[in-house]
CSV table of C-alpha atoms in Angstrom, one decimal:
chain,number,residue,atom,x,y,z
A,1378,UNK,CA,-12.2,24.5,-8.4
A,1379,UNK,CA,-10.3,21.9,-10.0
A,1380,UNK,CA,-6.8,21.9,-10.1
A,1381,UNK,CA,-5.4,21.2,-13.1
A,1382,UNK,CA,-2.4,18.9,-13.6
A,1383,UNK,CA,0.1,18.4,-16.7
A,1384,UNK,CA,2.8,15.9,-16.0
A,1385,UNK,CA,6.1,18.3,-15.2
A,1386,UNK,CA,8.5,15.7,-16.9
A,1387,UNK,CA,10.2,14.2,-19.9
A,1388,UNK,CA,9.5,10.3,-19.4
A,1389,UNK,CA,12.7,10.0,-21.5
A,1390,UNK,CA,14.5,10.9,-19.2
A,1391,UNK,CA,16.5,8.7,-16.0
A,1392,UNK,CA,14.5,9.2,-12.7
A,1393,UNK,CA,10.6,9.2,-12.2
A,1394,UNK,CA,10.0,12.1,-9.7
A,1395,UNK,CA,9.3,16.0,-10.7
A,1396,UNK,CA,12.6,16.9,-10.2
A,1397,UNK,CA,11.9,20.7,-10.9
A,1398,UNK,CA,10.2,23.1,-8.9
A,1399,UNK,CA,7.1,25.4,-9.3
A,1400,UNK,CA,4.6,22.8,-9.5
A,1401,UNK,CA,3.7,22.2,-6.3
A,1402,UNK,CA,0.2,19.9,-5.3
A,1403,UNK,CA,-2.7,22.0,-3.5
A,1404,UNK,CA,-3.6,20.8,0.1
A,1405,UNK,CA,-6.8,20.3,-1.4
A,1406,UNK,CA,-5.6,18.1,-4.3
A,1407,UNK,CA,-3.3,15.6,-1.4
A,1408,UNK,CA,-7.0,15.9,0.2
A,1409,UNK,CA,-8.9,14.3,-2.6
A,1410,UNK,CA,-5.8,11.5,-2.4
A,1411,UNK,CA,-6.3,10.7,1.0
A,1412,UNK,CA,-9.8,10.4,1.0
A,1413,UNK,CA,-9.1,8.4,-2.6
A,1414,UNK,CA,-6.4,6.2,-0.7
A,1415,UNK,CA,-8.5,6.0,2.1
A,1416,UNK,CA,-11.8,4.5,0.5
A,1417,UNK,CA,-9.3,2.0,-1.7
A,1418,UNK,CA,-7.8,0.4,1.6
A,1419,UNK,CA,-11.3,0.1,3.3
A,1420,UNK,CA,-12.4,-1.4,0.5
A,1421,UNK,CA,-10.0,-4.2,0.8
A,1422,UNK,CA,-9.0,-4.4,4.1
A,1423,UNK,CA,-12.7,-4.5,5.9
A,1424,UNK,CA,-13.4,-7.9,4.0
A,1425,UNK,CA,-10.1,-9.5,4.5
A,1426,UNK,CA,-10.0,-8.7,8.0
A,1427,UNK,CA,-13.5,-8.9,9.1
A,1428,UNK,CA,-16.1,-9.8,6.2
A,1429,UNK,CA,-14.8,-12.8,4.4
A,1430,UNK,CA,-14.0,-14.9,8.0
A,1431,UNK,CA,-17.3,-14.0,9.3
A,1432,UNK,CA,-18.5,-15.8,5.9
A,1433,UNK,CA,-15.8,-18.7,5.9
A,1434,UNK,CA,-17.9,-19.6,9.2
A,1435,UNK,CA,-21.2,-20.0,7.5
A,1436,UNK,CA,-20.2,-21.5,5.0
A,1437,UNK,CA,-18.3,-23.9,6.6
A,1438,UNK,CA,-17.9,-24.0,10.4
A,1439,UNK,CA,-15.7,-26.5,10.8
A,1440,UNK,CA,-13.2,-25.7,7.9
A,1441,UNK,CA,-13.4,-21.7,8.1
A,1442,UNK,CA,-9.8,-21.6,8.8
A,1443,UNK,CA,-9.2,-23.1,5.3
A,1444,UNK,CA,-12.0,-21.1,3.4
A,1445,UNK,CA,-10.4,-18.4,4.8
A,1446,UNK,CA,-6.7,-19.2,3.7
A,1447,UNK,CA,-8.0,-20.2,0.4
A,1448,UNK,CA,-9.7,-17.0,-0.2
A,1449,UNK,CA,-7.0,-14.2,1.0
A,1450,UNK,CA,-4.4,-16.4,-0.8
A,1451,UNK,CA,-6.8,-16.4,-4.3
A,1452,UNK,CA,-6.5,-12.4,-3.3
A,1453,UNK,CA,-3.4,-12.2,-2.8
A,1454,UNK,CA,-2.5,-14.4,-5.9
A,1455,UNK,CA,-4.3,-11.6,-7.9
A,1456,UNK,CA,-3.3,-8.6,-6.4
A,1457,UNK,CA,0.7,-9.8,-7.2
A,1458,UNK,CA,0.1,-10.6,-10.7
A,1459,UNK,CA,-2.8,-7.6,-11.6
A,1460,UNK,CA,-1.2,-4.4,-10.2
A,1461,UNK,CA,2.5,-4.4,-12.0
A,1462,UNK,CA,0.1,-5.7,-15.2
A,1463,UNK,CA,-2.4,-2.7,-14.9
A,1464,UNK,CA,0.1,-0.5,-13.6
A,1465,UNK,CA,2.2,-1.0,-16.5
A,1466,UNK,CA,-1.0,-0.6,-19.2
A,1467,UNK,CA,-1.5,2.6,-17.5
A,1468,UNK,CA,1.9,3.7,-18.3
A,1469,UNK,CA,0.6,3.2,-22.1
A,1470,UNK,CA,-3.1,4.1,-22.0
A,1471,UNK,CA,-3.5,7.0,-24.5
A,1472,UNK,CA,-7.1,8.6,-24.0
A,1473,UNK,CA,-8.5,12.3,-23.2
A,1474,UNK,CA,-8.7,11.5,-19.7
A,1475,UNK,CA,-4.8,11.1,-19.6
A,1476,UNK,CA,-3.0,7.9,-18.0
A,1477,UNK,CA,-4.2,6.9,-14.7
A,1478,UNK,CA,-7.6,8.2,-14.3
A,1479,UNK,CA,-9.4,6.0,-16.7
A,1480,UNK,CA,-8.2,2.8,-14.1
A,1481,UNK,CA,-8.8,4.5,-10.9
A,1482,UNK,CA,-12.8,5.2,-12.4
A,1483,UNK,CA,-12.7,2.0,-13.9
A,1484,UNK,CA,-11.3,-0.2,-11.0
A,1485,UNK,CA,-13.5,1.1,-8.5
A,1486,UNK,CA,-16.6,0.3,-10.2
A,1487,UNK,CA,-15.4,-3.4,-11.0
A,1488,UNK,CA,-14.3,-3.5,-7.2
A,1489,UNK,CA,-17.6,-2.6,-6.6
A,1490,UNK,CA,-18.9,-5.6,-8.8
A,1491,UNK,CA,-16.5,-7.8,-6.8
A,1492,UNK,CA,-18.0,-6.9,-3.3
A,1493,UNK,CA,-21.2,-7.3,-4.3
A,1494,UNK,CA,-21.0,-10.8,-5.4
A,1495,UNK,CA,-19.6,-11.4,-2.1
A,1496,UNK,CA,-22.6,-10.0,-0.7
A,1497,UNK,CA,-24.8,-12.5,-2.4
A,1498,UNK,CA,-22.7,-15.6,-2.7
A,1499,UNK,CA,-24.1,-18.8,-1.7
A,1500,UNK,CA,-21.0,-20.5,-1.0
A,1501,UNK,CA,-17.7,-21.2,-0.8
A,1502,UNK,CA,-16.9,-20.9,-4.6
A,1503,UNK,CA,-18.8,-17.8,-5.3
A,1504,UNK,CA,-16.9,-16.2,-2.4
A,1505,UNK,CA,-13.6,-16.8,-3.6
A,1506,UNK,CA,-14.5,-16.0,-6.9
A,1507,UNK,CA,-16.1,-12.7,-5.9
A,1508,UNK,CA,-13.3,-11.5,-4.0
A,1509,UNK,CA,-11.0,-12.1,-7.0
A,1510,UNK,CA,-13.4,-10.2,-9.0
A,1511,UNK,CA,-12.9,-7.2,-5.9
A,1512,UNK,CA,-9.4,-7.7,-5.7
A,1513,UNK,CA,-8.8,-7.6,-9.9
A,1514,UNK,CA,-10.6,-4.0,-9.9
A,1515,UNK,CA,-9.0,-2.6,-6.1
A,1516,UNK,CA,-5.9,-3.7,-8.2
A,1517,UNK,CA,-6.2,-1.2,-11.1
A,1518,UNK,CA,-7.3,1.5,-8.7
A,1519,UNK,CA,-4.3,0.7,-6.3
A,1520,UNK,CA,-2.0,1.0,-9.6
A,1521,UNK,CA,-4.0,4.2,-10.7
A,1522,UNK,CA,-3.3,5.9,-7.3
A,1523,UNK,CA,-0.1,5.1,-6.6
A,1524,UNK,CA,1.9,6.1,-9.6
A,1525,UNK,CA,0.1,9.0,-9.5
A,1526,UNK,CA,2.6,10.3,-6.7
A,1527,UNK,CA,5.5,10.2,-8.5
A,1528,UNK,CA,3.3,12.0,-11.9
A,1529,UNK,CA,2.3,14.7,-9.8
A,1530,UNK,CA,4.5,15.5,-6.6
A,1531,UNK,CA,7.6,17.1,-7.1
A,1532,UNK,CA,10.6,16.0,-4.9
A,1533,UNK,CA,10.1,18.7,-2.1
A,1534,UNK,CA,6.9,18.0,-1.1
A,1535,UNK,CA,7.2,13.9,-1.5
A,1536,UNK,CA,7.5,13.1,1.8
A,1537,UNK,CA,4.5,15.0,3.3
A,1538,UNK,CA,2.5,13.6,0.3
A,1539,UNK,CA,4.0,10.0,0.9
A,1540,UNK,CA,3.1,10.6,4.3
A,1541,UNK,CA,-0.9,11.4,4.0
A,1542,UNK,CA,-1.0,8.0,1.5
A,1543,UNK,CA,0.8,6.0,4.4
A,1544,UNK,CA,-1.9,6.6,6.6
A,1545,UNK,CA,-4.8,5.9,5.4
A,1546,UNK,CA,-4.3,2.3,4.8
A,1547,UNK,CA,-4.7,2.1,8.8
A,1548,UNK,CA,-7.2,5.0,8.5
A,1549,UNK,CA,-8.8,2.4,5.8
A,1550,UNK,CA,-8.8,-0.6,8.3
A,1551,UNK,CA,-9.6,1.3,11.3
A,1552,UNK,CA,-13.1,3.2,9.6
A,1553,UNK,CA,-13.7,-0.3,8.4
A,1554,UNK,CA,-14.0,-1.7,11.2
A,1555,UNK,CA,-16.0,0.5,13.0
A,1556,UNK,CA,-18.2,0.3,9.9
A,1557,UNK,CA,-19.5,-3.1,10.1
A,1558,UNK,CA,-18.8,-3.4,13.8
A,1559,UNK,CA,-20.9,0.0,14.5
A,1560,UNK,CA,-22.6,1.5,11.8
A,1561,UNK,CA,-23.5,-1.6,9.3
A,1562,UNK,CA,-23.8,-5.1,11.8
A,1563,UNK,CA,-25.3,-7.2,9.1
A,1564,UNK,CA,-23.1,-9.1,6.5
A,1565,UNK,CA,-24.7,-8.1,3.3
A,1566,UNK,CA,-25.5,-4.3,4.3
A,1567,UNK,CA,-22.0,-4.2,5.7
A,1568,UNK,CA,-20.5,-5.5,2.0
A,1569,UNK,CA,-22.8,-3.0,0.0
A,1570,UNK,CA,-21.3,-0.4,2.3
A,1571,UNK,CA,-17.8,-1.2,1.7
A,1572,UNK,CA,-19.2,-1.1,-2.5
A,1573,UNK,CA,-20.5,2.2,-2.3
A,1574,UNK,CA,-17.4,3.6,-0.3
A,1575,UNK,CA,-15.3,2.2,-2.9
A,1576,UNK,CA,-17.1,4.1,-5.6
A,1577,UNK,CA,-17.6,7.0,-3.7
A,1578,UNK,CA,-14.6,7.9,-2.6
A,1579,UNK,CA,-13.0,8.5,-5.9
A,1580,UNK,CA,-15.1,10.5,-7.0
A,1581,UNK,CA,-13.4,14.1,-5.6
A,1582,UNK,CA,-10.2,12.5,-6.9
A,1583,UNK,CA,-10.9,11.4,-10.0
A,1584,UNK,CA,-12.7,15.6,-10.8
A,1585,UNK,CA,-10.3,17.6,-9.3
A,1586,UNK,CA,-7.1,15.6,-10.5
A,1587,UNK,CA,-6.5,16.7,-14.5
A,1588,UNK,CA,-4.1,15.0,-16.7
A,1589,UNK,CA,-3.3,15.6,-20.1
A,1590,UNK,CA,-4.7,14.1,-23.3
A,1591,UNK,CA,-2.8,11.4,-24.0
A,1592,UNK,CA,-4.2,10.4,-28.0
A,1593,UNK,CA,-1.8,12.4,-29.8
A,1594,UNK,CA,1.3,10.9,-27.7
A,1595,UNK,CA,3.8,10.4,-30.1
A,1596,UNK,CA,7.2,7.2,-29.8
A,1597,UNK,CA,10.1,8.2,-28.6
A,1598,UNK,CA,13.8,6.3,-27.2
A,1599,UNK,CA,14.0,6.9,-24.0
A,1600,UNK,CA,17.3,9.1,-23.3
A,1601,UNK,CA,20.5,7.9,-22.1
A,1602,UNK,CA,21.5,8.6,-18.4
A,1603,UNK,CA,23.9,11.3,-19.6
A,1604,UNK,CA,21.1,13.1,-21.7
A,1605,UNK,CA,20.7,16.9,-20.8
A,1606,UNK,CA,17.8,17.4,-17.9
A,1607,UNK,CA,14.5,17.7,-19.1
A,1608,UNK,CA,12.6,21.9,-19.2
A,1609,UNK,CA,11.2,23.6,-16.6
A,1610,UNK,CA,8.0,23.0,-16.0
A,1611,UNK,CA,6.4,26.1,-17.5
A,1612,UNK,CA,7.8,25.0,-20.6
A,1613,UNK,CA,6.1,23.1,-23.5
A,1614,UNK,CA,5.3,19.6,-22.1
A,1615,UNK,CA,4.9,16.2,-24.3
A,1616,UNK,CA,2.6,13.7,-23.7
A,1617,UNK,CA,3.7,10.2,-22.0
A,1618,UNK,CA,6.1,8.4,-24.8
A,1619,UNK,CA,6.6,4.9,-25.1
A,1620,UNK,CA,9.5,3.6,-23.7
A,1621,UNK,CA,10.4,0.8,-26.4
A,1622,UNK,CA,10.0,-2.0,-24.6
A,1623,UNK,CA,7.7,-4.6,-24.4
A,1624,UNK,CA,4.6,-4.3,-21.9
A,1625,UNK,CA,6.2,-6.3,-18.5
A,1626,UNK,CA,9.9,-6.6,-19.8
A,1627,UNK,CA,12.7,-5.4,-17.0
A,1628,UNK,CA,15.9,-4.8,-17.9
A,1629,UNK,CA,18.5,-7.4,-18.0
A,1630,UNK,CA,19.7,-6.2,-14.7
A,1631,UNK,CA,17.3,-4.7,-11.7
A,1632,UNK,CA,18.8,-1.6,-10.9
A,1633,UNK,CA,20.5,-2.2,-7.6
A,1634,UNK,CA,18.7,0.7,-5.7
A,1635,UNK,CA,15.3,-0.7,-6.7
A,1636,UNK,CA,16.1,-4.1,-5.5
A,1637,UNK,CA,17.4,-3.1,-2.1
A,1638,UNK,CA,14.2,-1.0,-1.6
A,1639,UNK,CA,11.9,-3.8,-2.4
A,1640,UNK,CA,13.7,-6.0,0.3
A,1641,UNK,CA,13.4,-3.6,2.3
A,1642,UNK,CA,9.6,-2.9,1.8
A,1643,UNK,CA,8.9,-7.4,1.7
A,1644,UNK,CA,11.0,-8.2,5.0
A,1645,UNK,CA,9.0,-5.0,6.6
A,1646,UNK,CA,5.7,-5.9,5.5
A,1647,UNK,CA,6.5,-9.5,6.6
A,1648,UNK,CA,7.7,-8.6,10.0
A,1649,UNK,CA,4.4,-6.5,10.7
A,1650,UNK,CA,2.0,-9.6,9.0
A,1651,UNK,CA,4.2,-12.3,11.7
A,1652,UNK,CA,3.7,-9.7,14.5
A,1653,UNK,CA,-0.9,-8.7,13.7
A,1654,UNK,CA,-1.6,-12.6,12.7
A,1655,UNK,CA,-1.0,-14.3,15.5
A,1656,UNK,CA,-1.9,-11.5,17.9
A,1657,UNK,CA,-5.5,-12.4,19.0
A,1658,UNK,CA,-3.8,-16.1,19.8
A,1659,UNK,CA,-1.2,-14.1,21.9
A,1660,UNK,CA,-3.6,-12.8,23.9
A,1661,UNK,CA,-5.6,-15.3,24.4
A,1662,UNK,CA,-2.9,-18.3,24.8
A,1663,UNK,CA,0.4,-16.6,26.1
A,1664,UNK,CA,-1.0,-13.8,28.2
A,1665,UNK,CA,-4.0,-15.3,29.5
A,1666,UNK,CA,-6.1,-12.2,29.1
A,1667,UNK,CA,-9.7,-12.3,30.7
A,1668,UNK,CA,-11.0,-10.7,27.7
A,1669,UNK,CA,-9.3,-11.3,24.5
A,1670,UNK,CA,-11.1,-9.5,22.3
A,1671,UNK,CA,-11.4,-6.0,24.2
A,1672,UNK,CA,-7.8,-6.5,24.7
A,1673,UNK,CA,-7.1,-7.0,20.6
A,1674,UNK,CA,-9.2,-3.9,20.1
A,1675,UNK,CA,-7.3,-1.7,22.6
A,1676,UNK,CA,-4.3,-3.0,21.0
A,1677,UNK,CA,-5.2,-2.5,17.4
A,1678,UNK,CA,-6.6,0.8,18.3
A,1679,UNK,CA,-3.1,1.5,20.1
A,1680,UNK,CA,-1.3,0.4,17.0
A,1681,UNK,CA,-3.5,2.2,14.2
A,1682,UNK,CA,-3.5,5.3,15.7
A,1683,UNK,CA,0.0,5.9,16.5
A,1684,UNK,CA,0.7,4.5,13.1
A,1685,UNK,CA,-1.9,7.3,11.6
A,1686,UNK,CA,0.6,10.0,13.7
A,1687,UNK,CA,3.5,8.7,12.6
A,1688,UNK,CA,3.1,8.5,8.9
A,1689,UNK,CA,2.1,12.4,9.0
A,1690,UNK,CA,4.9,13.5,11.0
A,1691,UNK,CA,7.6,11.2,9.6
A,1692,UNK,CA,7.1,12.5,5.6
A,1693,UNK,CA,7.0,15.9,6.6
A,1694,UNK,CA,10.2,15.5,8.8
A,1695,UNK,CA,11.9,13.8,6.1
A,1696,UNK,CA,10.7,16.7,3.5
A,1697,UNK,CA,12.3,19.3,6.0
A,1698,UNK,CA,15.7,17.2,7.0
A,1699,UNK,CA,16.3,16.4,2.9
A,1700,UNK,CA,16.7,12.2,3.8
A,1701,UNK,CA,14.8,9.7,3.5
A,1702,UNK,CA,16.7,6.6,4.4
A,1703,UNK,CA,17.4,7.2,8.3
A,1704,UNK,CA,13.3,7.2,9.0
A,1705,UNK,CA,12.9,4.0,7.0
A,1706,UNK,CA,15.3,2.3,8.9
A,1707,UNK,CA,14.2,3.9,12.5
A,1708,UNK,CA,11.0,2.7,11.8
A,1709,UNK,CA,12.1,-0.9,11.4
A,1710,UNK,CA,13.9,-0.8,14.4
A,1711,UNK,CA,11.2,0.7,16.0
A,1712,UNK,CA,8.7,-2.3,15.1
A,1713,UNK,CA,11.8,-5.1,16.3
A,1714,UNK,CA,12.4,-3.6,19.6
A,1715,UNK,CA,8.3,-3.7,20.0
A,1716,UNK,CA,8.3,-7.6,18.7
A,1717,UNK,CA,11.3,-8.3,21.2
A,1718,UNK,CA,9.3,-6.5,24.0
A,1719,UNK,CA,6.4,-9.1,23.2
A,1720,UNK,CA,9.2,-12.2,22.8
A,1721,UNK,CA,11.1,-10.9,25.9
A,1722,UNK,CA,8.6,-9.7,28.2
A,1723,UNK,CA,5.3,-11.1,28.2
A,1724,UNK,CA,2.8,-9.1,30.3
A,1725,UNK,CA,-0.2,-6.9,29.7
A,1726,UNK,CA,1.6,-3.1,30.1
A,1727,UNK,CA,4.5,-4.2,27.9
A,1728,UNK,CA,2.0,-5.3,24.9
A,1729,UNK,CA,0.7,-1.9,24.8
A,1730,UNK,CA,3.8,-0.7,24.7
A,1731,UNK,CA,5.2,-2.6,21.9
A,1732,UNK,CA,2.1,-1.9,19.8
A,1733,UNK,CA,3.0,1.9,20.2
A,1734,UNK,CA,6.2,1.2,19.0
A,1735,UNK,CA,5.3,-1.0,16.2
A,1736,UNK,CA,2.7,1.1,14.8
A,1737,UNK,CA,5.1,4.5,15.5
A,1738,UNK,CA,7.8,2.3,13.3
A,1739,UNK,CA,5.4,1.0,10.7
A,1740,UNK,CA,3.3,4.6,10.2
A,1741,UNK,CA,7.1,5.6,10.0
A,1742,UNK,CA,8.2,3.4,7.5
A,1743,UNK,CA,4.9,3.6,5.6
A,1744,UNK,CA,5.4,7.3,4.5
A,1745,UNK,CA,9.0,7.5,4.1
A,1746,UNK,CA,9.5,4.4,2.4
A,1747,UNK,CA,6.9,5.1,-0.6
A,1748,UNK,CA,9.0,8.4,-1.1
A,1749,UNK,CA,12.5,6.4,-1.3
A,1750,UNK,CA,10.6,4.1,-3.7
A,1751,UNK,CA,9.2,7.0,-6.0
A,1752,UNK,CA,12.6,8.2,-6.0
A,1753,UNK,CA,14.8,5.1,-7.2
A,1754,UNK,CA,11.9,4.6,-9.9
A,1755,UNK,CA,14.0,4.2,-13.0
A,1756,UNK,CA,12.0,5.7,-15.8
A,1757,UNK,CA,9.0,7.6,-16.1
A,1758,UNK,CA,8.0,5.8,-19.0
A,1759,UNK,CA,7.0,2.6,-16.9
A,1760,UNK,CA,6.4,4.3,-13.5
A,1761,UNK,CA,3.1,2.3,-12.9
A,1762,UNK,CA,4.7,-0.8,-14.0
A,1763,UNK,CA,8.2,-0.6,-11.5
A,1764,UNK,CA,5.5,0.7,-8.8
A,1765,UNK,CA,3.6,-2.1,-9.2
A,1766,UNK,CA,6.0,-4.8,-8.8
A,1767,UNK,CA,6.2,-3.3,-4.9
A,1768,UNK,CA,2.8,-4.3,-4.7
A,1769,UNK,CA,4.0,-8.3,-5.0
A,1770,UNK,CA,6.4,-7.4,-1.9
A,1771,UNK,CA,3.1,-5.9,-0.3
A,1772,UNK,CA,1.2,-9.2,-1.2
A,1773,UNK,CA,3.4,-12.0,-0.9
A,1774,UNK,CA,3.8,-11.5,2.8
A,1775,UNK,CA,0.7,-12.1,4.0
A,1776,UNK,CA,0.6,-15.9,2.1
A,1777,UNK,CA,4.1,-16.0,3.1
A,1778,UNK,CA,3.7,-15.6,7.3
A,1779,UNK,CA,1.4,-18.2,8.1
A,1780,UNK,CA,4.0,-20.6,6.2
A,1781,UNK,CA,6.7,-19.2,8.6
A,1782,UNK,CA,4.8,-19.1,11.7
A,1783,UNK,CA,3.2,-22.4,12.0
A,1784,UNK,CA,6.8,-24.1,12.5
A,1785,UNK,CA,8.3,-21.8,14.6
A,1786,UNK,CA,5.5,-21.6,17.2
A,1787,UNK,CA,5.8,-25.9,16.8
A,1788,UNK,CA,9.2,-25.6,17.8
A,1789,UNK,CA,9.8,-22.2,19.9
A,1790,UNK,CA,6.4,-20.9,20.7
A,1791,UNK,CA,5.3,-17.3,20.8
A,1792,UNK,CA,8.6,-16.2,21.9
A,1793,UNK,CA,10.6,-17.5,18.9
A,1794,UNK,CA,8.2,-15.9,16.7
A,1795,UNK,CA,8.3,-12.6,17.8
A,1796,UNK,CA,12.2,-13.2,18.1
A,1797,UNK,CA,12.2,-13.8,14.7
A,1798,UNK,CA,9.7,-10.8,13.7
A,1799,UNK,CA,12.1,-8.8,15.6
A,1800,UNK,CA,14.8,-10.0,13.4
A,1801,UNK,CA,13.0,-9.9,9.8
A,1802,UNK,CA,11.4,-6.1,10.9
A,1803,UNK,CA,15.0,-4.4,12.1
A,1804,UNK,CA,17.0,-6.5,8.7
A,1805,UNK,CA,13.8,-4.8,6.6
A,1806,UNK,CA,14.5,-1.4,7.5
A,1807,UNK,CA,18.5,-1.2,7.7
A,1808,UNK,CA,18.3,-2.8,3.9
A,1809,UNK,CA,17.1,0.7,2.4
A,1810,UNK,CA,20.9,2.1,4.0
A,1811,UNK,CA,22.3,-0.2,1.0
A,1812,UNK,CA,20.6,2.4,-1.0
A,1813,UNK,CA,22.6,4.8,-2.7
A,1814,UNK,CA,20.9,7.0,-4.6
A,1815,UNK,CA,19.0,8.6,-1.5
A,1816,UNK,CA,19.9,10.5,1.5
């Protein structure tokens, strides 16, 4: 039966997170998430990874490394700009359906528009422009989802939830891979795939997750910080207010909280983008291995996996022990001392190693870091918007490593690099400690 779900807070008050008890989400409803979560991130991961170079090559075989940086940076480009932008209309949608539903349903079937021109482009410009048109619509469903978390979840259970939506974006790229590796070999079949899963998977989601009408929302100034705490949750609930402000405005000053924890997320998120980007050319130039590509999927596999495990165990540990900060940063220490093992030590056993330990530290960091973020969140008013703006320190990375790599491997080849992944991963995760307002 479908749960249904009011939002348990006062967005005029300080703080995004259900602060009060006795509305706690159904393993069925962080079920419908996951698979939600899940579906979103093979959606967008098995075309950046696998799909689009596979057609860089046939579209042009002796520039595909180009094609291919042209098209993820176009993607990335748009993810940065659309998510804070839909995330912060969906703070403001007023419609039966409630906030965030009507972009999660409405995302997946333009990502499914996207992915579909990509099937049937007939060159190099189509491409990129259908995989802006995927990325624009995985955007709103990315914004949908995610501040969804901090609508629904109160405080206690945020970690365990935080830790199902941290893995599936490996559980995303690992299904994805098998499914046009496996299941669907050819390059159109495997894109209509990755469109239906996109629209499919929603689907449970978007029936069993209820939100209040939001027509009749009524204006309202947001509360001071000293303003007496919101009712109890089985008291009479409003509908989402407006905060005031204009549609993308920040405040003058970024809370300090918020900033550290989006350093923390970019210089994490780059350290694990420096360490999977150049790994196949590891492999195949500094190791030597007899067979590069078995060895990259026993690695991956290695890394996924233990990531998957990680994410699980580390939300629901950091539920139990009440912090949230000493995970994050074990987790980017975790993914330095693997990078140094690959700088340090370069040998078949030890590269197996280090990939446990990356993907233990960045499962780790995955789940507990989205909880530390839901909680600094500064108003409910504009949660999709401030959650959104983590999605540029998601983003940016992945442009922003290839820039960084090419001159270090120049000058101190695959050793410098991972010294300097070990460096930018550990920094990452000891930056959340600089925030306050979480144990």
């Amino acid at each position: 039966m479908p749960q249904k779900t009011t939002t348990p807070y006062d967005p005029g008050v300080r703080g995004a997170v259900v602060e009060v008890p006795g509305a706690p989400v159904t393993k069925g409803w962080t079920a419908r998430y996951a698979l939600a979560s899940t579906g979103m991130w093979l959606a967008f991961l098995t075309p950046a990874q696998v799909q689009i170079a596979r057609q860089a090559e046939v579209f042009s075989p002796d520039g595909k490394e180009a094609l291919l940086g042209l098209a993820t940076g176009v993607g990335a480009a748009v993810t940065a700009v659309a998510v804070p932008a839909f995330g912060a209309v969906s703070d403001r949608t007023r419609s039966r359906f409630g906030r965030r539903r009507p972009w999660v349903a409405l995302g997946s079937l333009l990502a499914a528009v996207g992915i579909l021109l990509l099937a049937t482009a007939t060159g190099a410009v189509t491409m990129v422009c259908g995989w802006a048109v995927a990325q624009l619509g995985l955007s709103a469903v990315q914004a949908g989802l995610v501040a969804a978390i901090p609508d629904r979840v109160p405080k206690p259970q945020l970690g365990t939830v935080a830790g199902w939506a941290g893995m599936t974006q490996m559980l995303g790229a690992l299904l994805g891979t098998v499914l046009v590796n496996q299941l669907v070999t050819g390059l159109v079949a495997g894109y209509a795939a990755c469109a239906v899963v996109a629209v499919v998977s929603v689907v449970p989601f978007l029936a069993g997750h209820r939100e209040q009408d939001t027509r009749g929302a009524e204006a309202a100034p947001a509360r001071p910080a000293t303003a007496a705490p919101a009712p109890p949750a089985g008291g009479p609930v409003s509908g989402p207010r407006k905060s005031g402000r204009p549609l993308l405005s920040r405040p003058a000053s970024v809370p300090r909280d918020l900033l550290w924890t989006w350093v923390s997320r970019f210089l994490v998120v780059l350290g694990f983008a420096l360490i999977t980007q150049y790994l196949l050319y590891y492999l195949t130039d500094a190791l030597r291995v007899d067979e590069p590509q078995e060895a990259m999927l026993t690695v991956t596999a290695a890394t996924v996996l233990c990531a998957m495990a990680a994410a699980l165990i580390a939300g629901r540990w950091s539920d139990r022990a009440g912090r949230r900060r000493v995970f994050v940063a074990a987790g980017g220490a975790a993914m330095g001392l693997g990078a140094l093992g690959l700088a340090l030590l370069p040998s078949w056993p030890v590269t197996v190693g280090a990939a446990i330990a990356v993907g233990t530290g960045f499962g780790t960091f995955l789940a507990v870091d989205l909880a530390v973020i839901a909680s600094v969140l500064p108003s409910a008013a504009d949660t999709g918007r401030d959650l959104g703006i983590f999605a540029i320190a998601t983003a940016t990375p992945q442009v922003l490593a290839p820039v960084l790599a090419v001159p270090v491997l120049a000058v101190a080849g695959y050793g410098g690099l991972y010294v300097l992944t070990a460096v930018v991963s550990a920094a990452g995760g000891a930056a959340v400690l600089l925030v306050r307002s979480v144990r």
